PDB file of C-alpha atoms in Angstrom:
ATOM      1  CA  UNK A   1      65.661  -5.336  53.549  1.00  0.00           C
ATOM      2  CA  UNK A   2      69.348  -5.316  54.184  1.00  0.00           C
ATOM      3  CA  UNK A   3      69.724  -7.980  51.398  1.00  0.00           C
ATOM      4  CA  UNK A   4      68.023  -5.246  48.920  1.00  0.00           C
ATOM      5  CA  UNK A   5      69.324  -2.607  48.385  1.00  0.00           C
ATOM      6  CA  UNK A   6      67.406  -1.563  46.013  1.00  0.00           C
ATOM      7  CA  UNK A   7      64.081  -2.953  45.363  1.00  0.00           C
ATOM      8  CA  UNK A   8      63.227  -1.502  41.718  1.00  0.00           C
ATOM      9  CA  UNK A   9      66.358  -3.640  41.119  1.00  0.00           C
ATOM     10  CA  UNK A  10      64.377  -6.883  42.163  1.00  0.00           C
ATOM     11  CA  UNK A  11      61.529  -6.028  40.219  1.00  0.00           C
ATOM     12  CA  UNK A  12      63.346  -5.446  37.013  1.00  0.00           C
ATOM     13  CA  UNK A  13      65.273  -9.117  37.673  1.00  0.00           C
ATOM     14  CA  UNK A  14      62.122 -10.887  38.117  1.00  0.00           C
ATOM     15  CA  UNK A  15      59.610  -8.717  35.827  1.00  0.00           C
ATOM     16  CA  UNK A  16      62.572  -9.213  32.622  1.00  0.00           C
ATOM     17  CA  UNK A  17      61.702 -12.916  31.719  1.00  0.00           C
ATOM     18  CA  UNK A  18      58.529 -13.025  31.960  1.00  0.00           C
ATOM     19  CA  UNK A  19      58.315  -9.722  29.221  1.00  0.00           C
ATOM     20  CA  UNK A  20      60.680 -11.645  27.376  1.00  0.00           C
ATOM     21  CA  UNK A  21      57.917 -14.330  26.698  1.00  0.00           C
ATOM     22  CA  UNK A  22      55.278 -11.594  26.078  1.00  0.00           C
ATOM     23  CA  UNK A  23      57.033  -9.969  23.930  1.00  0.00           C
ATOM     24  CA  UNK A  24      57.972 -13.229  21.674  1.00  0.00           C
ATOM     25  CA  UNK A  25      54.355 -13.994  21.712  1.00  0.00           C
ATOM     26  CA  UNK A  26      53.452 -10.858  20.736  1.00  0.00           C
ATOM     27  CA  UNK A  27      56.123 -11.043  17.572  1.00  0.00           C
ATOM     28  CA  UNK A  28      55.218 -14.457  16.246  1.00  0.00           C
ATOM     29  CA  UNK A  29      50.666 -13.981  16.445  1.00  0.00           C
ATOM     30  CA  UNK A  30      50.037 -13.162  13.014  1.00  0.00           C
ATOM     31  CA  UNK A  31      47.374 -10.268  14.462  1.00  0.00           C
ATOM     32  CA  UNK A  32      50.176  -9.067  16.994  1.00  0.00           C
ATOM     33  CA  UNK A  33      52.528  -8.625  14.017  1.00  0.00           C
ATOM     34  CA  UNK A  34      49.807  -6.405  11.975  1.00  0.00           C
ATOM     35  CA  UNK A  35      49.126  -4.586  14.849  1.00  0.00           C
ATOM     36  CA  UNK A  36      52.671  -3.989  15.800  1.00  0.00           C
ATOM     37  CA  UNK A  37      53.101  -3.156  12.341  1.00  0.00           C
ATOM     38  CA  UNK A  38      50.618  -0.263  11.684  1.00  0.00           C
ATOM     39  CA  UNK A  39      51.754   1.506  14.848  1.00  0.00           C
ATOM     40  CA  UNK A  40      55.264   1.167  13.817  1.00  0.00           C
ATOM     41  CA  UNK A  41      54.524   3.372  10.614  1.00  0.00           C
ATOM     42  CA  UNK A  42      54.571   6.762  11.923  1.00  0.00           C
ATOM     43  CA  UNK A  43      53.862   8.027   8.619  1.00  0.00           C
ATOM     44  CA  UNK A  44      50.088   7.190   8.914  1.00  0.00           C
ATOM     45  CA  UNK A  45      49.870   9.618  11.867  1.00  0.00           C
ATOM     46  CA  UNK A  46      52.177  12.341  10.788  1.00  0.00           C
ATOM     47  CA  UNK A  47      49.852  13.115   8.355  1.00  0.00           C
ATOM     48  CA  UNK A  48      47.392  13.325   9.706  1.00  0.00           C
ATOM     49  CA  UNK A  49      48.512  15.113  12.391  1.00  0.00           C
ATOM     50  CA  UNK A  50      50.334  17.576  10.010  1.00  0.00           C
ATOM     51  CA  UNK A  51      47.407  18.549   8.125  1.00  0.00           C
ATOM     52  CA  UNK A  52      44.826  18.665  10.942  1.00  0.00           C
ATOM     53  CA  UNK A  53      46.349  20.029  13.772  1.00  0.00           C
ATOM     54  CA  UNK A  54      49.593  21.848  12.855  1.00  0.00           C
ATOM     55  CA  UNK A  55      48.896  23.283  10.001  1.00  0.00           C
ATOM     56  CA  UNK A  56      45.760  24.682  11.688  1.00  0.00           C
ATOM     57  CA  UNK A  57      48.015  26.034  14.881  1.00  0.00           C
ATOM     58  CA  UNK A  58      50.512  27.603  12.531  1.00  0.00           C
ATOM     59  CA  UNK A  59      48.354  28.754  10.836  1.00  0.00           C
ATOM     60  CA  UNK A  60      46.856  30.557  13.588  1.00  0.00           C
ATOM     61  CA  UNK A  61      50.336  31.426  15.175  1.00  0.00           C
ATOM     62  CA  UNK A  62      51.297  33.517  11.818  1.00  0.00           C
ATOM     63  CA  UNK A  63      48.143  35.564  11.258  1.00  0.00           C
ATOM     64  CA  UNK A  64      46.743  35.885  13.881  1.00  0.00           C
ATOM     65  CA  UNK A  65      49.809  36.136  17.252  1.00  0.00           C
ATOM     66  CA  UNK A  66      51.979  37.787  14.174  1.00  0.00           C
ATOM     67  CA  UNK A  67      49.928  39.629  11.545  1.00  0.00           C
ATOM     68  CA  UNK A  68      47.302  41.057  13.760  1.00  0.00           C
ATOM     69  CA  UNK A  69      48.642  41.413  17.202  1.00  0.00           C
ATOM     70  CA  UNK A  70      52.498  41.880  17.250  1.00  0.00           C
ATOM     71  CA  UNK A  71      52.782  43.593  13.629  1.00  0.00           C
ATOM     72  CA  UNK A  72      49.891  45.888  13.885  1.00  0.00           C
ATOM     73  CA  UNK A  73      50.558  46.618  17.476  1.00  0.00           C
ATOM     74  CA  UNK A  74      54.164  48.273  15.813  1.00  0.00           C
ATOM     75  CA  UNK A  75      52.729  50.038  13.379  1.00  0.00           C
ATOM     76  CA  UNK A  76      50.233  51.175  15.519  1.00  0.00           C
ATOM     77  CA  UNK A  77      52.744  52.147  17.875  1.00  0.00           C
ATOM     78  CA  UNK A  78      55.782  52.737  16.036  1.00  0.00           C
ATOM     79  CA  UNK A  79      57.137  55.625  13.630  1.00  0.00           C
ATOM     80  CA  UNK A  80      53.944  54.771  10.810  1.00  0.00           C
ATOM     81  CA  UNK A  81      51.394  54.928  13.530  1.00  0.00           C
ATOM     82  CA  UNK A  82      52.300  57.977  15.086  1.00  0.00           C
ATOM     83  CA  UNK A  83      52.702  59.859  12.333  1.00  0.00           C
ATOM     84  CA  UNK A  84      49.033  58.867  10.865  1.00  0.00           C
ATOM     85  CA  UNK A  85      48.114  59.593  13.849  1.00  0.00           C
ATOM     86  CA  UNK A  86      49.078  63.144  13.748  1.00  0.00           C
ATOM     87  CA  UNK A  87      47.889  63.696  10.640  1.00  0.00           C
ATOM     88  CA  UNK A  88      44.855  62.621  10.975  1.00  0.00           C
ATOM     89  CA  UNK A  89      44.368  64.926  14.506  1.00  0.00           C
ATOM     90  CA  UNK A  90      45.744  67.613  12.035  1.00  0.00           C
ATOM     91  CA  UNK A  91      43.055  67.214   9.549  1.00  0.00           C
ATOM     92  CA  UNK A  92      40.655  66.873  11.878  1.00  0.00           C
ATOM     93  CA  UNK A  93      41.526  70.438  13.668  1.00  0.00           C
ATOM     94  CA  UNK A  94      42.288  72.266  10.516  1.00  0.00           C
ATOM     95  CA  UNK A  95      38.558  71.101   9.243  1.00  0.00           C
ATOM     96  CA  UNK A  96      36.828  72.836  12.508  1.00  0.00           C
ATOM     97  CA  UNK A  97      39.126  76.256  10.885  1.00  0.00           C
ATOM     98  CA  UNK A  98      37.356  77.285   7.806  1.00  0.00           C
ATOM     99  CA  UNK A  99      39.572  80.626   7.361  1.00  0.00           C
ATOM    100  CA  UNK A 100      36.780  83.099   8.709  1.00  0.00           C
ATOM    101  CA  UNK A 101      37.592  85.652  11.839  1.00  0.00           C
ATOM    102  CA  UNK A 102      33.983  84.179  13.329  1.00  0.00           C
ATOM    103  CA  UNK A 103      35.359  80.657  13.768  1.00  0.00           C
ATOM    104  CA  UNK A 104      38.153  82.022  15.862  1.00  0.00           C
ATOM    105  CA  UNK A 105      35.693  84.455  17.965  1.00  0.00           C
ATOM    106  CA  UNK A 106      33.545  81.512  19.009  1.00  0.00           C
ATOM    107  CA  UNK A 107      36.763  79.702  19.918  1.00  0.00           C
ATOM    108  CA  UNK A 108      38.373  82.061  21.504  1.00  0.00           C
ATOM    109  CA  UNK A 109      39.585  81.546  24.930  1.00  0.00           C
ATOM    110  CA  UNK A 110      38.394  84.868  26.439  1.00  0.00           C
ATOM    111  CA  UNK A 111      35.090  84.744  27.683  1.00  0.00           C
ATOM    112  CA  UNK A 112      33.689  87.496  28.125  1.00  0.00           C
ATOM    113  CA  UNK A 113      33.747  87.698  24.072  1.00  0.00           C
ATOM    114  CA  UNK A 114      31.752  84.921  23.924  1.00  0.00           C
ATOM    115  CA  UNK A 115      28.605  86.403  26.040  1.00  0.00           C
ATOM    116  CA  UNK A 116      29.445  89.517  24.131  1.00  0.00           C
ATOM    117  CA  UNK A 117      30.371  91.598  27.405  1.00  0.00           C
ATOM    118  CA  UNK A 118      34.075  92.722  25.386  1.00  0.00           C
ATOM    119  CA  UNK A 119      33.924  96.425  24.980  1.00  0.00           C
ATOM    120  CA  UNK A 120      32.190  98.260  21.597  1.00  0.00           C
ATOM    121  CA  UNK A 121      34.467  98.328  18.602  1.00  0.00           C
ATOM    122  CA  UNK A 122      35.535 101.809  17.557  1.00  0.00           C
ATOM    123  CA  UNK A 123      35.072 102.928  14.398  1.00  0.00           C
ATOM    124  CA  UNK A 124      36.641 106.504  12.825  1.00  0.00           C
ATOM    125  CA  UNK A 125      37.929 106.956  16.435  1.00  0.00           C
ATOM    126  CA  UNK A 126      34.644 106.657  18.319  1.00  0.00           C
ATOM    127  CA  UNK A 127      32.653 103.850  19.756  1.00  0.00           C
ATOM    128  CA  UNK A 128      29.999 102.691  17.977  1.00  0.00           C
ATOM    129  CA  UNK A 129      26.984 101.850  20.563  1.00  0.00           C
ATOM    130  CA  UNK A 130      24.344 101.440  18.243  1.00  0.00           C
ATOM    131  CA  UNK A 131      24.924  97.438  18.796  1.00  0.00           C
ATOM    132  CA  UNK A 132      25.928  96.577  22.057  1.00  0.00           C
ATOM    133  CA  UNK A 133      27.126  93.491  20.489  1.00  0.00           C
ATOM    134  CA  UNK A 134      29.214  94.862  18.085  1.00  0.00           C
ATOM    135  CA  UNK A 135      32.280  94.596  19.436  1.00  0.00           C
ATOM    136  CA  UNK A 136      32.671  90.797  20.159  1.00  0.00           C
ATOM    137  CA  UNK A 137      30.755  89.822  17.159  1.00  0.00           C
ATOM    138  CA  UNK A 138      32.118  92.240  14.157  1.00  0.00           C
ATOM    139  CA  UNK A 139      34.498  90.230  11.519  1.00  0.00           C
ATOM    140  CA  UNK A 140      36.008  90.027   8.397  1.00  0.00           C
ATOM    141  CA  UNK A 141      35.417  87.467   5.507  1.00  0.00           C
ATOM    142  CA  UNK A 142      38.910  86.902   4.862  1.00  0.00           C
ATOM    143  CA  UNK A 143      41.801  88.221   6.499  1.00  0.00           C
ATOM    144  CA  UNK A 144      44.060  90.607   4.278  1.00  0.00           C
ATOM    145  CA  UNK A 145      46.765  92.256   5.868  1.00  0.00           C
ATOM    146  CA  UNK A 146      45.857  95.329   4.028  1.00  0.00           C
ATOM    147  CA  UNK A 147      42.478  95.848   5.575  1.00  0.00           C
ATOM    148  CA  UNK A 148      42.809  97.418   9.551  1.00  0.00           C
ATOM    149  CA  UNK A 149      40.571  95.458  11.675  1.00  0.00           C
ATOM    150  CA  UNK A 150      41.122  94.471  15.026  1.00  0.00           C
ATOM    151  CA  UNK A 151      38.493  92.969  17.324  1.00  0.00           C
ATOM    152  CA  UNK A 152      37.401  93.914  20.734  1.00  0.00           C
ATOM    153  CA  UNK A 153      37.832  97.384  21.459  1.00  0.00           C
ATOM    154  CA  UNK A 154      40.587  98.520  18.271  1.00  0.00           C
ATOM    155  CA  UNK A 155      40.160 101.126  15.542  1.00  0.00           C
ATOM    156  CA  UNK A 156      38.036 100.210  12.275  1.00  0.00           C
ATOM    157  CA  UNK A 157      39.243 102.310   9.054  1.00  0.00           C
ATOM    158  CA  UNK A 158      35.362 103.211   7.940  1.00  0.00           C
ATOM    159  CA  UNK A 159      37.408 105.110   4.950  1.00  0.00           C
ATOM    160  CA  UNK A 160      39.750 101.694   3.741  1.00  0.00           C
ATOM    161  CA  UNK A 161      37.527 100.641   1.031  1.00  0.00           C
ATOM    162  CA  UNK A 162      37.586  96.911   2.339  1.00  0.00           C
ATOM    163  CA  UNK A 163      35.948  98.110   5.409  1.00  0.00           C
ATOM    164  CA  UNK A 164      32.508  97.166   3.750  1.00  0.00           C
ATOM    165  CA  UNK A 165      33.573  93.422   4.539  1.00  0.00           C
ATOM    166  CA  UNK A 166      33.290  93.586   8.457  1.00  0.00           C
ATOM    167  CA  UNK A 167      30.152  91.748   9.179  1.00  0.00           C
ATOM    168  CA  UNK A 168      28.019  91.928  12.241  1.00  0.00           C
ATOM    169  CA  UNK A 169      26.164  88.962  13.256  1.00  0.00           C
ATOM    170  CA  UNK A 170      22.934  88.854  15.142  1.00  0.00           C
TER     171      UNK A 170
END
């Protein structure tokens, strides 16, 4: 192997004439020719190709990779989203509010209030024990600063005449 170097060398110098002859064969048979012909026009394929394939992956590359995932993943994410998002957490806690003390009674954090075990509300000064529940469950209808009344264990003004709207509930 000392005499060859390099044996892809030898191949190529032997392999070369013999594809020389193919390859005027091949040019000068009429079928050949055609053959050689219709895969020489690329065009044929392109087209095909084109409106098949790439237009379909493209396709999918733009609405769904882009529309879908990376654009709604931003404005999911990003200033828009967040910002809907609080809103609609905001509307959703200010609908469980409805304005009335008795919404913020049942939600209050205190406990005892809810099982009713806060102390009787006082009224003209002294506790009124004719309910014992009175004094976690008395409210007002809507809250006017003008009309004293204070929950769990505070003074009711019997004599303000908006007292009438302090409500006991069963």
């Amino acid at each position: 192997m000392r005499f060859l170097p390099n044996p892809s060398a030898f191949v190529a110098y032997n392999v070369n004439p013999v594809a020389d002859q193919f390859q005027r064969a091949f040019q000068t048979s009429t079928f050949c020719n055609r053959l050689y012909s219709f895969f020489n026009k690329r065009w044929f394929f392109d087209q095909v190709l084109n409106d098949f394939l790439v237009r379909s992956f493209l396709r999918f590359g733009y609405e769904v990779s882009f529309e879908a995932l990376d654009k709604g993943a931003i404005e999911i994410l990003g200033p828009y989203g967040i910002s809907y998002t609080f809103r609609r957490l905001a509307e959703r806690i200010s609908q469980l509010q409805s304005g009335f003390v008795v919404r913020r009674v049942r939600y209050d954090p205190w406990p005892p209030a809810w099982w009713g075990a806060a102390p009787p509300l006082w009224v003209n000064g002294k506790p009124d024990s004719t309910n014992p529940r009175k004094g976690c469950t008395a409210v007002v209808r809507a809250l006017r600063p003008e009309l004293f009344v204070v929950l769990a264990g505070m003074q009711v003004n019997e004599s303000h005449p908006l007292a009438s709207e302090v409500l006991t509930l069963p």
